[in-house]
Structures are given as C-alpha cells and as structure tokens.
Amino acid sequence: MMRRGAQQYVVARPLYSEESFAEDHEVVYRPRKTMLDHVKQYFTCDAKRAKSAALSLLPVIGWFKIYRIKEWLLSDIVSGVSTGLVAVLQGLAYCLLASLPPWYGLFSAFFPVVVYFFLGTSRHISVGPFPVLCLMIGSVVTRLVPDEGPPLNITGFDGLTREEQRVLVASSVSFLAGIMQLAMGVLQVGFVVMYLSDTLVSGFTTAAAIHILVSQLKFVLGLTVPGISGPLSLIYTLEIIFNDITSTNVCDVVISLVIMVVVFVVKELNDRFKSKLPVPIPIEVIMTVIACGVSYAFDFKTRYGIEVVGHIPKGYEPPIAPNLHIFQETAVEAFPIAIVGFAVAFSVAKVYSVKHDYTIDGNQELIAFGASNIFGASFKSFAASTALSRTAVQESTGGKTQVAGLLSAIIVMIVTLAIGFLLEPLPKSVLGAVVIVNLKGMLMQFREVPYLWRRDKPDCVVWLGTCIAAILLGLDLGLAAGLGVELISVVLRTQFPRCSLLANIKGTDIYKDRKDFVDIYEPEGVKIFRIPSPIFFANIEFFRSKLVEAVGFNPLRVLRKRNKALRMIRKLLKKGDLQWTSKGFMNTSCGPIKESEDKSNMEELDLPTDFKDLPTRIDWSAELPANISVPRVDVHSLVLDFAAVSFLDISALKGLKTMLKELIRVEVEIYIVACDPYILEKLHDCCFFDDEVQPSMFFLTVHDAMLHILEKHPESTENKSDYDKIITTVTVHHPEGSLRSRDRSAPDPETRL
C-alpha cells in the first residue's frame, strides 16, 4: 500500500493483448522507403540542398558570418600567438618520433592547419603533429628505411639519400591515410569511430605513451639506438639502451633533467592557478629559448658532443607526388593511422563542442582531416591530428574560433621562413625532455585501472588487453588486438546475458527480479522470465538452457516421457492388462508390469500428445496407472518479458518457435509481453505463427498477462488472503476529481497484493 500523501498515478483501461489493443486503437500507416527511394533522395538536388551542401563542406562560412570582431579577435590573436609558439616546439619535438629531421615537423604544424581552417567543424582544436601518430609513422619509416642496413627495394628510392627516402615514406603513408579518411567521409561512415570505446582509446594511448617514452630515452641519454619496428620492438630497444647505458652523455642527462623538472613544476603551477593567470606560462618555449642560448654560448655540440637540431633550411620545399609502391607496402599501417588520428581529434573536438555549445559533424571532420593530410603530405608533412596539450593552450588562452589556429600557423610560417636558424644549436635532448613531460596526461591514465576493475571488469579487461597488446605487438597490431578484445567482450555480454525470474511487488503493477526484493508475490504455477538482450544465433541455446533452469524441467524430455506413457497405456489396454472403469484405470494384470524399451518411431515422441484412442484424457498431475512414472510439471503459465529484446534473427526465430512448441505440448501456456512492434511484424512476415503458436499469446505488459492468467486459473490465488492477491482493480483519479473503479475478477471493489 502506498503511504498517504505520496505522489500517485492511477489509470483505468481494459486488459489488453496485442490483438485486442490493435482492434481498439487505429495504427497510423507510415509508408516505408525502399532502397531505391533512399538513393533517389540522396542524389536529388535543389537550391536549398545545394546551399546546405556548400555550408556543410565549408563550415568556415557558417561561423564566419557570426564572427564578433570586437569580442573575439583580440582573444584569437593572443591564443594564436601562444599556440603557435607551442606548435613550433612540439613540431620539432614530435618529428623525432617519426624518425625524420626536426624541421619537417614545422611543415606538419602549418599545411594541415590551413586546410582545416576552411573544412573543419571544430572551433577549438589545434591541428598538427600528434605524438601517437608520429610514433606510428616512425615505425613504418624505420621498417622501410632502417637505421642500419639497406632500405626496402622500393621503386623511386634510387638516387635519394636516406633522409629523403624517409621523408618520401612518411609523406606517402600520410597521403594514403588522408585518402582513406576522405573516402570514409564522402561515404558517410564516420560512425566507425564509435567502435573505438573510451576504454580502448585510453588503454591504447597509454601504451603509446610508453612507446614514446622509450623512444625518447636515446635523446635524453645521448645514445645511438637504431630504430626498431614490429612486435617486441620496445623490448629490443630497451635491451640496446641498457647494454649501452655506460656510454650515456652526462651533459644530455643533466640538461634533460633540468628541463623536465622545471617544465613539470611550472605546468603544475599553471594548472593550480589557471583561474588567476591571464594566460598559461609558456614554460616549454621559455626553456627552449634558454637552452638554445646556453648551447650556442658554450658550444655544447663541440665541447660535450651532444646532438643538436642542426641546419634548418629556410622556406618550403616543392611539392612531391606520393609513391604508389609505398602505398602497396604500407596500406595495412595506413588504415590504423587514419582511424586513430580521426578518433583522437574527434573525441577532443566533441569535448570542446559540448563545453561551448555548438555541434560538430563526424563525417565532415573526416573530410577535413583527409584533405588536410593529402594537401600536407604533398608538401612533405606527415599525418596530422590534434595534440591534447596544444588544444588546451588554444582554448585556455581565449581562442574562440579557428582564426586562432590560422594565426598559430602564421607563427610557424614565420619561424620556417625567417628565424628558424636561431633553433639550430638546440639540443635534441631538450626536445626529448619536452616530449616526455607532455606524456604525463597519457601515463596518468593508469589510475583508471582500479576504478574500472571495481566498476566494470569487462571494460577493465579491454583496457589491459589493449594496453598490453599495443606495448608488446606494436601500435598497429595492438589496436587490432584491442578492438578484437572489445568486440569479444560485447559478444560475450550479449551471448551470456543475466536472465532473471520476475515477481510482483505487492500492492503494485510492478515486476522486479525475485532475488532482489522481500515483499513479493508469485502466483502458484506462474513463472515470469525476463530476457535482457537481443536473441540471435549465438545466444539462443543459452537462452533455452536458462529457461529450462527457470521452469524447473526440460519440456522435450517431459513430452517424450508422456508420449512413451501413452504408448504403454494403449498397449496395456489392447492386451487387456488395463481397463477403464468409472473410478478410472484399473490394473487387471497379476504380475508387475515392466516398461518396454520400444525405440521404434522415436520421431513420434516429439509430437503433441494424442488422446484419440483412449477412453479419457490423462491427468498428468494425478497418479498414473500401472506404476507409470512421468516427470511432474508444476507450471501452467509462462510469461516471457521481451521488453529488452531489440531484434531476433532467423536462427533465433526457429529456435524460439521450437522451444515454445515444446512448452505448449506439455500444456504450459505461453505469454510474450512488451514485444517490439517491428519484431512482431517480422514474426508475421516469417510465418512464425501456426495452429500451436498463435498471435493471441502476445500481451502489452506483464501485468496484462498476469491478470489474464489469474482469470483463467483462479486456483492460483484461492489459498491466499485478500492482501496477498494481485491487483485486479485500478482506482482512477481523473483531473476533474471524480473517481472510478474497474474490477475484472472479483465483486470486491479492490483486491490488492
């Protein structure tokens, strides 16, 4: 009973099956479009659609029309200058991950940004080099053009230096990744990124951070370590580093430690006092300038033998065509590069779009990044995405639109064209230290493991599986392995769902898991079985086994036992060992009757029980003659709750029909409730119904089916007190204040649980 004064809702309506509901309520006819209709609509063009297509392909038109010059321009200028300085440094640093000369990172911080300005839908992300992509490109570069030994036999390598060969490989694989992104955007398949869950991306980027950390140790320690790619490359790299640890350059170590400590401390201060600071302190830029000056003044290269950036050519190099032979060799690696680059950028863009209340288009983002990478790769840049730290700088310094991104590209262009020579004495150990410090966010994702283990163990397994696979097998194979683990976890969750038996919560029309509540009511002979997932070929047998466990008997076994019993009764009647009297069957045989093991016509045992040659119908719950034993069935009604069943495939449909027929043939009434209309329509289309399985078994709700069962089997509640009976009357409070009651089974005004 509800406590007085509590909020209530009251309804008066007839008891509905699906058929009776359809008779009382007219359904709106909605013509369904065929595939041809969709194709015609897709290729239909008018002025409005052409304008919409232009705006979607050039999002810059949309936000430029609402650009507030007085309010936004100054913020974008400050943000653009700050982001540009960081982009210069990260371009140089991340280029080392790609095993390329540092100045090519400046190309990647310029060309993709310009294209994204026109085509991108995010107003806040900073496009350019991303360490994980750089590392993935670096693994391809070192595989085709290793540090030691001859390069792979590639058409077009003749006459090129090792450096030029590597640049050609990096630009070609970036071009191919751009083609893949552009194709996916044009084909409107941006949804593929949805298969990369946050858990998978977190585990993958954590593993990538470990790879990046190990790859930068050679610069921090001043060692010469050849680039290694493929499975277990990280282990082999660590082995070489530890074998050569005695050759460490102390000057490089000291510089790196000083840079890392200072940058780390100032970054922490930036985070702590970000509300009080007008702009974050650009500590990486400051320390880079100081390191450049000190290295030049004391001639670190000559005096201590440290490796510096060296000569940086002025200006941009002429465009080059991609190498088709490299396309063939790198197609497998280019696809994960395209997916990871888009997935990371889209997830970051989504965060800032929600924060600043505007929408982004996944397919247009694919087109934007595809075009950016194709254009950039033509000018010898490598694949671009977004770096989390650089985007945070652009947004936190007041960036409102991609005008800030364009200004950051202009800063990079100024460095490339005019003042790049000032960075020539910069030690590479400084760049390595900057890269390592910026890994803090990705490495701290390890803290998610205990939380995931406590909250969702399958997700934790996905995280650990992806991370370990990416560490040991490499980033490309690791991503594939992680995706496999993720899909397996999804399949297992749907293949082995948590089925449950429901019971009525007393005094309500609510049905919950019987194990979770104390004050419940279960009518005798009635079972309510809930299926919490789609039913398909992989879980139909599991569903069947759980249903058999729930009802407490195997219907096929009971049916066969009953048909065997009928066969024996007919045989005994024919031989005269059994006779029918007014008091029932009488055994006229003197000796004991043994059950025969006749195995002929076994198929007949699976057919419905047939009483046509018998003098009466057999009551299977009573004692049978001639000591015949048949398993007892205490269930007369079974309710299947299909509220969570979103689809049925053909295999599941056949298995479900077989299961229902077995239950019906042992005199168990079946009721299916809350079935999706499209599933019901599919059942009709697939000729699911026949003389045994009929549409009348479908009801709107569990409570409708339960009331129907109690009307049909009043003996289920006859031994219960009025309080223990299920609600069959609903008291209705109308807005006007009048009261009505509808009693469906008893003369009393109300019968409550």
mmCIF file of N, CA and C in Angstrom, residues 632-716:
data_model
loop_
_atom_site.group_PDB
_atom_site.id
_atom_site.type_symbol
_atom_site.label_atom_id
_atom_site.label_comp_id
_atom_site.label_asym_id
_atom_site.label_seq_id
_atom_site.Cartn_x
_atom_site.Cartn_y
_atom_site.Cartn_z
ATOM 1 N N ARG A 632 6.749 -34.545 -13.150
ATOM 2 C CA ARG A 632 5.641 -33.657 -12.814
ATOM 3 C C ARG A 632 5.953 -32.231 -13.295
ATOM 4 N N VAL A 633 4.953 -31.572 -13.837
ATOM 5 C CA VAL A 633 5.081 -30.188 -14.292
ATOM 6 C C VAL A 633 4.181 -29.325 -13.418
ATOM 7 N N ASP A 634 4.796 -28.465 -12.609
ATOM 8 C CA ASP A 634 4.038 -27.611 -11.688
ATOM 9 C C ASP A 634 3.750 -26.230 -12.266
ATOM 10 N N VAL A 635 4.184 -25.997 -13.476
ATOM 11 C CA VAL A 635 3.985 -24.684 -14.101
ATOM 12 C C VAL A 635 2.876 -24.801 -15.136
ATOM 13 N N HIS A 636 1.869 -23.941 -15.016
ATOM 14 C CA HIS A 636 0.809 -23.953 -16.037
ATOM 15 C C HIS A 636 0.883 -22.733 -16.960
ATOM 16 N N SER A 637 1.626 -21.692 -16.546
ATOM 17 C CA SER A 637 1.716 -20.476 -17.364
ATOM 18 C C SER A 637 3.131 -19.915 -17.290
ATOM 19 N N LEU A 638 3.649 -19.525 -18.443
ATOM 20 C CA LEU A 638 4.983 -18.930 -18.524
ATOM 21 C C LEU A 638 4.884 -17.606 -19.270
ATOM 22 N N VAL A 639 5.364 -16.541 -18.617
ATOM 23 C CA VAL A 639 5.367 -15.209 -19.220
ATOM 24 C C VAL A 639 6.801 -14.870 -19.613
ATOM 25 N N LEU A 640 7.011 -14.534 -20.881
ATOM 26 C CA LEU A 640 8.332 -14.136 -21.374
ATOM 27 C C LEU A 640 8.329 -12.629 -21.583
ATOM 28 N N ASP A 641 9.172 -11.932 -20.825
ATOM 29 C CA ASP A 641 9.261 -10.475 -20.921
ATOM 30 C C ASP A 641 10.273 -10.113 -22.010
ATOM 31 N N PHE A 642 9.754 -9.601 -23.136
ATOM 32 C CA PHE A 642 10.589 -9.253 -24.291
ATOM 33 C C PHE A 642 10.896 -7.752 -24.362
ATOM 34 N N ALA A 643 10.746 -7.039 -23.253
ATOM 35 C CA ALA A 643 10.921 -5.584 -23.283
ATOM 36 C C ALA A 643 12.324 -5.187 -23.729
ATOM 37 N N ALA A 644 13.342 -5.999 -23.393
ATOM 38 C CA ALA A 644 14.724 -5.655 -23.728
ATOM 39 C C ALA A 644 15.215 -6.360 -24.988
ATOM 40 N N VAL A 645 14.348 -7.101 -25.664
ATOM 41 C CA VAL A 645 14.747 -7.812 -26.884
ATOM 42 C C VAL A 645 14.598 -6.860 -28.062
ATOM 43 N N SER A 646 15.721 -6.420 -28.630
ATOM 44 C CA SER A 646 15.682 -5.426 -29.706
ATOM 45 C C SER A 646 15.621 -6.059 -31.090
ATOM 46 N N PHE A 647 16.076 -7.306 -31.229
ATOM 47 C CA PHE A 647 15.957 -7.963 -32.531
ATOM 48 C C PHE A 647 16.039 -9.474 -32.376
ATOM 49 N N LEU A 648 15.534 -10.154 -33.381
ATOM 50 C CA LEU A 648 15.590 -11.618 -33.490
ATOM 51 C C LEU A 648 16.108 -11.943 -34.887
ATOM 52 N N ASP A 649 17.094 -12.816 -34.976
ATOM 53 C CA ASP A 649 17.496 -13.251 -36.307
ATOM 54 C C ASP A 649 16.769 -14.554 -36.656
ATOM 55 N N ILE A 650 16.985 -15.040 -37.863
ATOM 56 C CA ILE A 650 16.244 -16.210 -38.347
ATOM 57 C C ILE A 650 16.553 -17.448 -37.503
ATOM 58 N N SER A 651 17.839 -17.628 -37.141
ATOM 59 C CA SER A 651 18.206 -18.797 -36.333
ATOM 60 C C SER A 651 17.502 -18.757 -34.985
ATOM 61 N N ALA A 652 17.475 -17.577 -34.361
ATOM 62 C CA ALA A 652 16.808 -17.447 -33.064
ATOM 63 C C ALA A 652 15.301 -17.635 -33.213
ATOM 64 N N LEU A 653 14.754 -17.158 -34.326
ATOM 65 C CA LEU A 653 13.323 -17.306 -34.552
ATOM 66 C C LEU A 653 12.934 -18.785 -34.625
ATOM 67 N N LYS A 654 13.734 -19.567 -35.340
ATOM 68 C CA LYS A 654 13.446 -21.011 -35.430
ATOM 69 C C LYS A 654 13.599 -21.685 -34.078
ATOM 70 N N GLY A 655 14.683 -21.337 -33.361
ATOM 71 C CA GLY A 655 14.889 -21.939 -32.045
ATOM 72 C C GLY A 655 13.803 -21.554 -31.063
ATOM 73 N N LEU A 656 13.352 -20.291 -31.115
ATOM 74 C CA LEU A 656 12.288 -19.838 -30.219
ATOM 75 C C LEU A 656 10.990 -20.578 -30.506
ATOM 76 N N LYS A 657 10.664 -20.738 -31.771
ATOM 77 C CA LYS A 657 9.428 -21.438 -32.122
ATOM 78 C C LYS A 657 9.466 -22.892 -31.648
ATOM 79 N N THR A 658 10.598 -23.546 -31.837
ATOM 80 C CA THR A 658 10.738 -24.933 -31.369
ATOM 81 C C THR A 658 10.542 -25.010 -29.859
ATOM 82 N N MET A 659 11.146 -24.076 -29.138
ATOM 83 C CA MET A 659 11.052 -24.058 -27.682
ATOM 84 C C MET A 659 9.613 -23.820 -27.229
ATOM 85 N N LEU A 660 8.936 -22.879 -27.864
ATOM 86 C CA LEU A 660 7.546 -22.594 -27.483
ATOM 87 C C LEU A 660 6.650 -23.795 -27.758
ATOM 88 N N LYS A 661 6.879 -24.459 -28.886
ATOM 89 C CA LYS A 661 6.059 -25.639 -29.198
ATOM 90 C C LYS A 661 6.258 -26.737 -28.159
ATOM 91 N N GLU A 662 7.493 -26.953 -27.720
ATOM 92 C CA GLU A 662 7.748 -27.978 -26.707
ATOM 93 C C GLU A 662 7.005 -27.663 -25.421
ATOM 94 N N LEU A 663 6.993 -26.376 -25.026
ATOM 95 C CA LEU A 663 6.292 -25.992 -23.798
ATOM 96 C C LEU A 663 4.780 -26.118 -23.962
ATOM 97 N N ILE A 664 4.275 -25.690 -25.108
ATOM 98 C CA ILE A 664 2.830 -25.784 -25.347
ATOM 99 C C ILE A 664 2.383 -27.240 -25.351
ATOM 100 N N ARG A 665 3.211 -28.130 -25.884
ATOM 101 C CA ARG A 665 2.835 -29.549 -25.978
ATOM 102 C C ARG A 665 2.835 -30.248 -24.635
ATOM 103 N N VAL A 666 3.449 -29.638 -23.611
ATOM 104 C CA VAL A 666 3.347 -30.199 -22.258
ATOM 105 C C VAL A 666 2.376 -29.367 -21.424
ATOM 106 N N GLU A 667 1.471 -28.654 -22.124
ATOM 107 C CA GLU A 667 0.336 -27.948 -21.518
ATOM 108 C C GLU A 667 0.770 -26.769 -20.655
ATOM 109 N N VAL A 668 1.823 -26.096 -21.088
ATOM 110 C CA VAL A 668 2.223 -24.839 -20.456
ATOM 111 C C VAL A 668 1.783 -23.708 -21.374
ATOM 112 N N GLU A 669 0.975 -22.809 -20.837
ATOM 113 C CA GLU A 669 0.500 -21.678 -21.635
ATOM 114 C C GLU A 669 1.601 -20.618 -21.710
ATOM 115 N N ILE A 670 1.855 -20.112 -22.892
ATOM 116 C CA ILE A 670 2.930 -19.143 -23.120
ATOM 117 C C ILE A 670 2.323 -17.764 -23.358
ATOM 118 N N TYR A 671 2.927 -16.749 -22.710
ATOM 119 C CA TYR A 671 2.535 -15.359 -22.925
ATOM 120 C C TYR A 671 3.814 -14.539 -23.142
ATOM 121 N N ILE A 672 3.862 -13.815 -24.238
ATOM 122 C CA ILE A 672 5.000 -12.956 -24.546
ATOM 123 C C ILE A 672 4.549 -11.511 -24.409
ATOM 124 N N VAL A 673 5.273 -10.722 -23.623
ATOM 125 C CA VAL A 673 4.820 -9.369 -23.307
ATOM 126 C C VAL A 673 5.863 -8.341 -23.733
ATOM 127 N N ALA A 674 5.370 -7.105 -23.954
ATOM 128 C CA ALA A 674 6.210 -5.944 -24.272
ATOM 129 C C ALA A 674 7.092 -6.194 -25.488
ATOM 130 N N CYS A 675 6.567 -6.895 -26.465
ATOM 131 C CA CYS A 675 7.343 -7.199 -27.667
ATOM 132 C C CYS A 675 7.360 -5.986 -28.592
ATOM 133 N N ASP A 676 8.528 -5.685 -29.141
ATOM 134 C CA ASP A 676 8.667 -4.557 -30.051
ATOM 135 C C ASP A 676 7.781 -4.776 -31.285
ATOM 136 N N PRO A 677 7.071 -3.742 -31.749
ATOM 137 C CA PRO A 677 6.176 -3.916 -32.914
ATOM 138 C C PRO A 677 6.900 -4.423 -34.152
ATOM 139 N N TYR A 678 8.151 -4.003 -34.335
ATOM 140 C CA TYR A 678 8.882 -4.441 -35.531
ATOM 141 C C TYR A 678 9.247 -5.928 -35.436
ATOM 142 N N ILE A 679 9.518 -6.402 -34.212
ATOM 143 C CA ILE A 679 9.755 -7.840 -34.038
ATOM 144 C C ILE A 679 8.473 -8.614 -34.318
ATOM 145 N N LEU A 680 7.358 -8.095 -33.826
ATOM 146 C CA LEU A 680 6.068 -8.756 -34.055
ATOM 147 C C LEU A 680 5.752 -8.803 -35.548
ATOM 148 N N GLU A 681 6.042 -7.717 -36.237
ATOM 149 C CA GLU A 681 5.824 -7.684 -37.685
ATOM 150 C C GLU A 681 6.722 -8.697 -38.390
ATOM 151 N N LYS A 682 7.961 -8.811 -37.913
ATOM 152 C CA LYS A 682 8.881 -9.780 -38.508
ATOM 153 C C LYS A 682 8.387 -11.205 -38.285
ATOM 154 N N LEU A 683 7.812 -11.468 -37.110
ATOM 155 C CA LEU A 683 7.284 -12.803 -36.836
ATOM 156 C C LEU A 683 6.161 -13.149 -37.810
ATOM 157 N N HIS A 684 5.311 -12.172 -38.099
ATOM 158 C CA HIS A 684 4.238 -12.414 -39.074
ATOM 159 C C HIS A 684 4.819 -12.646 -40.468
ATOM 160 N N ASP A 685 5.810 -11.828 -40.838
ATOM 161 C CA ASP A 685 6.398 -11.956 -42.175
ATOM 162 C C ASP A 685 7.111 -13.290 -42.366
ATOM 163 N N CYS A 686 7.669 -13.834 -41.286
ATOM 164 C CA CYS A 686 8.434 -15.079 -41.374
ATOM 165 C C CYS A 686 7.584 -16.315 -41.097
ATOM 166 N N CYS A 687 6.231 -16.151 -41.104
ATOM 167 C CA CYS A 687 5.316 -17.295 -40.892
ATOM 168 C C CYS A 687 5.619 -18.010 -39.579
ATOM 169 N N PHE A 688 5.803 -17.210 -38.536
ATOM 170 C CA PHE A 688 6.130 -17.760 -37.220
ATOM 171 C C PHE A 688 4.926 -18.475 -36.600
ATOM 172 N N PHE A 689 3.731 -18.005 -36.909
ATOM 173 C CA PHE A 689 2.534 -18.498 -36.230
ATOM 174 C C PHE A 689 1.911 -19.665 -36.989
ATOM 175 N N ASP A 690 1.313 -20.581 -36.204
ATOM 176 C CA ASP A 690 0.605 -21.731 -36.771
ATOM 177 C C ASP A 690 -0.497 -22.126 -35.806
ATOM 178 N N ASP A 691 -0.941 -23.383 -35.881
ATOM 179 C CA ASP A 691 -2.044 -23.824 -35.018
ATOM 180 C C ASP A 691 -1.643 -23.864 -33.547
ATOM 181 N N GLU A 692 -0.372 -24.055 -33.254
ATOM 182 C CA GLU A 692 0.074 -24.134 -31.865
ATOM 183 C C GLU A 692 0.567 -22.779 -31.339
ATOM 184 N N VAL A 693 1.460 -22.150 -32.089
ATOM 185 C CA VAL A 693 1.980 -20.839 -31.703
ATOM 186 C C VAL A 693 1.107 -19.788 -32.363
ATOM 187 N N GLN A 694 0.336 -19.051 -31.561
ATOM 188 C CA GLN A 694 -0.660 -18.136 -32.101
ATOM 189 C C GLN A 694 -0.402 -16.701 -31.648
ATOM 190 N N PRO A 695 -0.869 -15.723 -32.418
ATOM 191 C CA PRO A 695 -0.666 -14.314 -32.041
ATOM 192 C C PRO A 695 -1.347 -13.925 -30.736
ATOM 193 N N SER A 696 -2.344 -14.695 -30.313
ATOM 194 C CA SER A 696 -3.074 -14.345 -29.089
ATOM 195 C C SER A 696 -2.217 -14.459 -27.837
ATOM 196 N N MET A 697 -1.014 -15.032 -27.937
ATOM 197 C CA MET A 697 -0.156 -15.158 -26.753
ATOM 198 C C MET A 697 0.595 -13.860 -26.448
ATOM 199 N N PHE A 698 0.492 -12.853 -27.305
ATOM 200 C CA PHE A 698 1.220 -11.599 -27.107
ATOM 201 C C PHE A 698 0.346 -10.597 -26.350
ATOM 202 N N PHE A 699 0.911 -10.051 -25.251
ATOM 203 C CA PHE A 699 0.215 -9.068 -24.428
ATOM 204 C C PHE A 699 1.066 -7.805 -24.313
ATOM 205 N N LEU A 700 0.387 -6.691 -23.973
ATOM 206 C CA LEU A 700 1.090 -5.411 -23.912
ATOM 207 C C LEU A 700 2.096 -5.364 -22.773
ATOM 208 N N THR A 701 1.677 -5.747 -21.579
ATOM 209 C CA THR A 701 2.542 -5.642 -20.399
ATOM 210 C C THR A 701 2.506 -6.942 -19.610
ATOM 211 N N VAL A 702 3.435 -7.055 -18.685
ATOM 212 C CA VAL A 702 3.458 -8.217 -17.796
ATOM 213 C C VAL A 702 2.178 -8.272 -16.982
ATOM 214 N N HIS A 703 1.708 -7.112 -16.523
ATOM 215 C CA HIS A 703 0.520 -7.092 -15.665
ATOM 216 C C HIS A 703 -0.727 -7.517 -16.430
ATOM 217 N N ASP A 704 -0.822 -7.118 -17.709
ATOM 218 C CA ASP A 704 -1.953 -7.584 -18.525
ATOM 219 C C ASP A 704 -1.956 -9.100 -18.614
ATOM 220 N N ALA A 705 -0.806 -9.672 -18.888
ATOM 221 C CA ALA A 705 -0.722 -11.129 -18.995
ATOM 222 C C ALA A 705 -1.040 -11.788 -17.663
ATOM 223 N N MET A 706 -0.557 -11.208 -16.553
ATOM 224 C CA MET A 706 -0.801 -11.797 -15.239
ATOM 225 C C MET A 706 -2.284 -11.772 -14.882
ATOM 226 N N LEU A 707 -2.962 -10.672 -15.161
ATOM 227 C CA LEU A 707 -4.399 -10.619 -14.880
ATOM 228 C C LEU A 707 -5.162 -11.636 -15.719
ATOM 229 N N HIS A 708 -4.751 -11.795 -16.978
ATOM 230 C CA HIS A 708 -5.387 -12.798 -17.842
ATOM 231 C C HIS A 708 -5.177 -14.201 -17.281
ATOM 232 N N ILE A 709 -3.987 -14.480 -16.793
ATOM 233 C CA ILE A 709 -3.687 -15.807 -16.228
ATOM 234 C C ILE A 709 -4.534 -16.061 -14.987
ATOM 235 N N LEU A 710 -4.658 -15.043 -14.120
ATOM 236 C CA LEU A 710 -5.418 -15.236 -12.877
ATOM 237 C C LEU A 710 -6.910 -15.395 -13.149
ATOM 238 N N GLU A 711 -7.415 -14.764 -14.221
ATOM 239 C CA GLU A 711 -8.799 -15.005 -14.615
ATOM 240 C C GLU A 711 -8.986 -16.439 -15.099
ATOM 241 N N LYS A 712 -7.994 -16.930 -15.827
ATOM 242 C CA LYS A 712 -8.097 -18.263 -16.412
ATOM 243 C C LYS A 712 -7.804 -19.358 -15.398
ATOM 244 N N HIS A 713 -6.950 -19.039 -14.412
ATOM 245 C CA HIS A 713 -6.576 -20.017 -13.378
ATOM 246 C C HIS A 713 -6.799 -19.413 -11.996
ATOM 247 N N PRO A 714 -8.045 -19.281 -11.585
ATOM 248 C CA PRO A 714 -8.305 -18.669 -10.265
ATOM 249 C C PRO A 714 -7.747 -19.488 -9.113
ATOM 250 N N GLU A 715 -7.484 -20.783 -9.366
ATOM 251 C CA GLU A 715 -6.948 -21.614 -8.289
ATOM 252 C C GLU A 715 -5.556 -21.165 -7.862
ATOM 253 N N SER A 716 -4.890 -20.360 -8.695
ATOM 254 C CA SER A 716 -3.541 -19.902 -8.349
ATOM 255 C C SER A 716 -3.546 -18.987 -7.138
#
